[in-house]
Amino acid sequence: QVQLVESGGGLVQAGGSLRLSCAASGLTFSRYAMGWFRQAPGQEREFVAAISKSGGGTGAADSVKGRFTISRDNAKNTVYLQMNSLKPEDTAVYYCAARTTGVSGLYYRAEYEYHYWGQGTQVTVSS
């Protein structure tokens, strides 16, 4: 049974930093591309960042480029999202997602491309 468990969310002041983690189990992690999405109250879920199964390819939404960094540790079955210079508009529930892929350097931006989802972790940025 595949499980994705996010952690590291919380309350932080604007300008601060948080590091989210997503621990995966029940799958061969190195075969899966990973992504982070977020959903703010009253809004649709949106793409944040993604990383290929090898870690060699990454992408991020324009709204977070230069502030958020996605990375992974295949030995620990974990993907991370380092969030710096946080803004109140970053407040949302953050979800990690996984999909298997045969292409080493490919990452995915669309929700429908992902097979598995975590339950989410709340990030609140105060002004």
JSON list of C-alpha atoms in Angstrom, two decimals, residues 33-91:
[
{"chain": "A", "resi": 33, "resn": "ALA", "atom": "CA", "xyz": [8.68, 11.41, -10.08]},
{"chain": "A", "resi": 34, "resn": "MET", "atom": "CA", "xyz": [7.41, 13.60, -7.25]},
{"chain": "A", "resi": 35, "resn": "GLY", "atom": "CA", "xyz": [5.52, 16.83, -7.01]},
{"chain": "A", "resi": 36, "resn": "TRP", "atom": "CA", "xyz": [4.28, 19.40, -4.53]},
{"chain": "A", "resi": 37, "resn": "PHE", "atom": "CA", "xyz": [0.91, 21.10, -4.91]},
{"chain": "A", "resi": 38, "resn": "ARG", "atom": "CA", "xyz": [-1.01, 23.48, -2.68]},
{"chain": "A", "resi": 39, "resn": "GLN", "atom": "CA", "xyz": [-4.58, 24.51, -2.08]},
{"chain": "A", "resi": 40, "resn": "ALA", "atom": "CA", "xyz": [-5.60, 27.75, -0.43]},
{"chain": "A", "resi": 41, "resn": "PRO", "atom": "CA", "xyz": [-9.07, 28.20, 1.08]},
{"chain": "A", "resi": 42, "resn": "GLY", "atom": "CA", "xyz": [-11.68, 28.69, -1.64]},
{"chain": "A", "resi": 43, "resn": "GLN", "atom": "CA", "xyz": [-9.18, 28.04, -4.41]},
{"chain": "A", "resi": 44, "resn": "GLU", "atom": "CA", "xyz": [-8.29, 25.15, -6.64]},
{"chain": "A", "resi": 45, "resn": "ARG", "atom": "CA", "xyz": [-5.24, 23.07, -6.00]},
{"chain": "A", "resi": 46, "resn": "GLU", "atom": "CA", "xyz": [-2.22, 24.37, -7.88]},
{"chain": "A", "resi": 47, "resn": "PHE", "atom": "CA", "xyz": [1.20, 23.15, -8.91]},
{"chain": "A", "resi": 48, "resn": "VAL", "atom": "CA", "xyz": [4.15, 24.29, -6.79]},
{"chain": "A", "resi": 49, "resn": "ALA", "atom": "CA", "xyz": [7.20, 22.25, -7.77]},
{"chain": "A", "resi": 50, "resn": "ALA", "atom": "CA", "xyz": [8.20, 18.88, -9.18]},
{"chain": "A", "resi": 51, "resn": "ILE", "atom": "CA", "xyz": [11.26, 16.70, -9.48]},
{"chain": "A", "resi": 52, "resn": "SER", "atom": "CA", "xyz": [12.19, 13.80, -11.72]},
{"chain": "A", "resi": 53, "resn": "LYS", "atom": "CA", "xyz": [12.83, 10.34, -10.35]},
{"chain": "A", "resi": 54, "resn": "SER", "atom": "CA", "xyz": [16.57, 10.83, -10.59]},
{"chain": "A", "resi": 55, "resn": "GLY", "atom": "CA", "xyz": [16.46, 14.33, -9.13]},
{"chain": "A", "resi": 56, "resn": "GLY", "atom": "CA", "xyz": [18.16, 15.67, -12.23]},
{"chain": "A", "resi": 57, "resn": "GLY", "atom": "CA", "xyz": [15.12, 17.53, -13.50]},
{"chain": "A", "resi": 58, "resn": "THR", "atom": "CA", "xyz": [13.14, 20.07, -11.50]},
{"chain": "A", "resi": 59, "resn": "GLY", "atom": "CA", "xyz": [10.50, 22.67, -12.17]},
{"chain": "A", "resi": 60, "resn": "ALA", "atom": "CA", "xyz": [8.58, 25.23, -10.17]},
{"chain": "A", "resi": 61, "resn": "ALA", "atom": "CA", "xyz": [5.64, 27.55, -10.55]},
{"chain": "A", "resi": 62, "resn": "ASP", "atom": "CA", "xyz": [6.50, 31.12, -11.43]},
{"chain": "A", "resi": 63, "resn": "SER", "atom": "CA", "xyz": [4.99, 32.29, -8.14]},
{"chain": "A", "resi": 64, "resn": "VAL", "atom": "CA", "xyz": [7.61, 30.39, -6.12]},
{"chain": "A", "resi": 65, "resn": "LYS", "atom": "CA", "xyz": [10.67, 30.44, -8.37]},
{"chain": "A", "resi": 66, "resn": "GLY", "atom": "CA", "xyz": [13.71, 31.77, -6.56]},
{"chain": "A", "resi": 67, "resn": "ARG", "atom": "CA", "xyz": [12.06, 31.15, -3.17]},
{"chain": "A", "resi": 68, "resn": "PHE", "atom": "CA", "xyz": [11.16, 27.44, -3.08]},
{"chain": "A", "resi": 69, "resn": "THR", "atom": "CA", "xyz": [13.47, 24.53, -3.85]},
{"chain": "A", "resi": 70, "resn": "ILE", "atom": "CA", "xyz": [12.46, 20.93, -4.34]},
{"chain": "A", "resi": 71, "resn": "SER", "atom": "CA", "xyz": [14.90, 18.10, -3.67]},
{"chain": "A", "resi": 72, "resn": "ARG", "atom": "CA", "xyz": [14.85, 14.41, -2.91]},
{"chain": "A", "resi": 73, "resn": "ASP", "atom": "CA", "xyz": [16.84, 11.76, -1.11]},
{"chain": "A", "resi": 74, "resn": "ASN", "atom": "CA", "xyz": [16.20, 8.40, -2.73]},
{"chain": "A", "resi": 75, "resn": "ALA", "atom": "CA", "xyz": [18.05, 6.60, 0.05]},
{"chain": "A", "resi": 76, "resn": "LYS", "atom": "CA", "xyz": [15.53, 7.99, 2.54]},
{"chain": "A", "resi": 77, "resn": "ASN", "atom": "CA", "xyz": [12.45, 7.72, 0.29]},
{"chain": "A", "resi": 78, "resn": "THR", "atom": "CA", "xyz": [11.80, 11.38, 0.96]},
{"chain": "A", "resi": 79, "resn": "VAL", "atom": "CA", "xyz": [11.13, 14.51, -1.07]},
{"chain": "A", "resi": 80, "resn": "TYR", "atom": "CA", "xyz": [11.59, 17.98, 0.38]},
{"chain": "A", "resi": 81, "resn": "LEU", "atom": "CA", "xyz": [10.32, 21.46, -0.30]},
{"chain": "A", "resi": 82, "resn": "GLN", "atom": "CA", "xyz": [12.50, 24.23, 1.11]},
{"chain": "A", "resi": 83, "resn": "MET", "atom": "CA", "xyz": [10.44, 27.38, 1.31]},
{"chain": "A", "resi": 84, "resn": "ASN", "atom": "CA", "xyz": [12.19, 30.70, 1.90]},
{"chain": "A", "resi": 85, "resn": "SER", "atom": "CA", "xyz": [10.98, 34.29, 1.89]},
{"chain": "A", "resi": 86, "resn": "LEU", "atom": "CA", "xyz": [7.47, 33.13, 2.65]},
{"chain": "A", "resi": 87, "resn": "LYS", "atom": "CA", "xyz": [4.56, 35.42, 1.90]},
{"chain": "A", "resi": 88, "resn": "PRO", "atom": "CA", "xyz": [1.00, 35.44, 3.27]},
{"chain": "A", "resi": 89, "resn": "GLU", "atom": "CA", "xyz": [-0.21, 34.29, -0.15]},
{"chain": "A", "resi": 90, "resn": "ASP", "atom": "CA", "xyz": [1.76, 31.07, 0.32]},
{"chain": "A", "resi": 91, "resn": "THR", "atom": "CA", "xyz": [-0.73, 30.07, 3.01]}
]
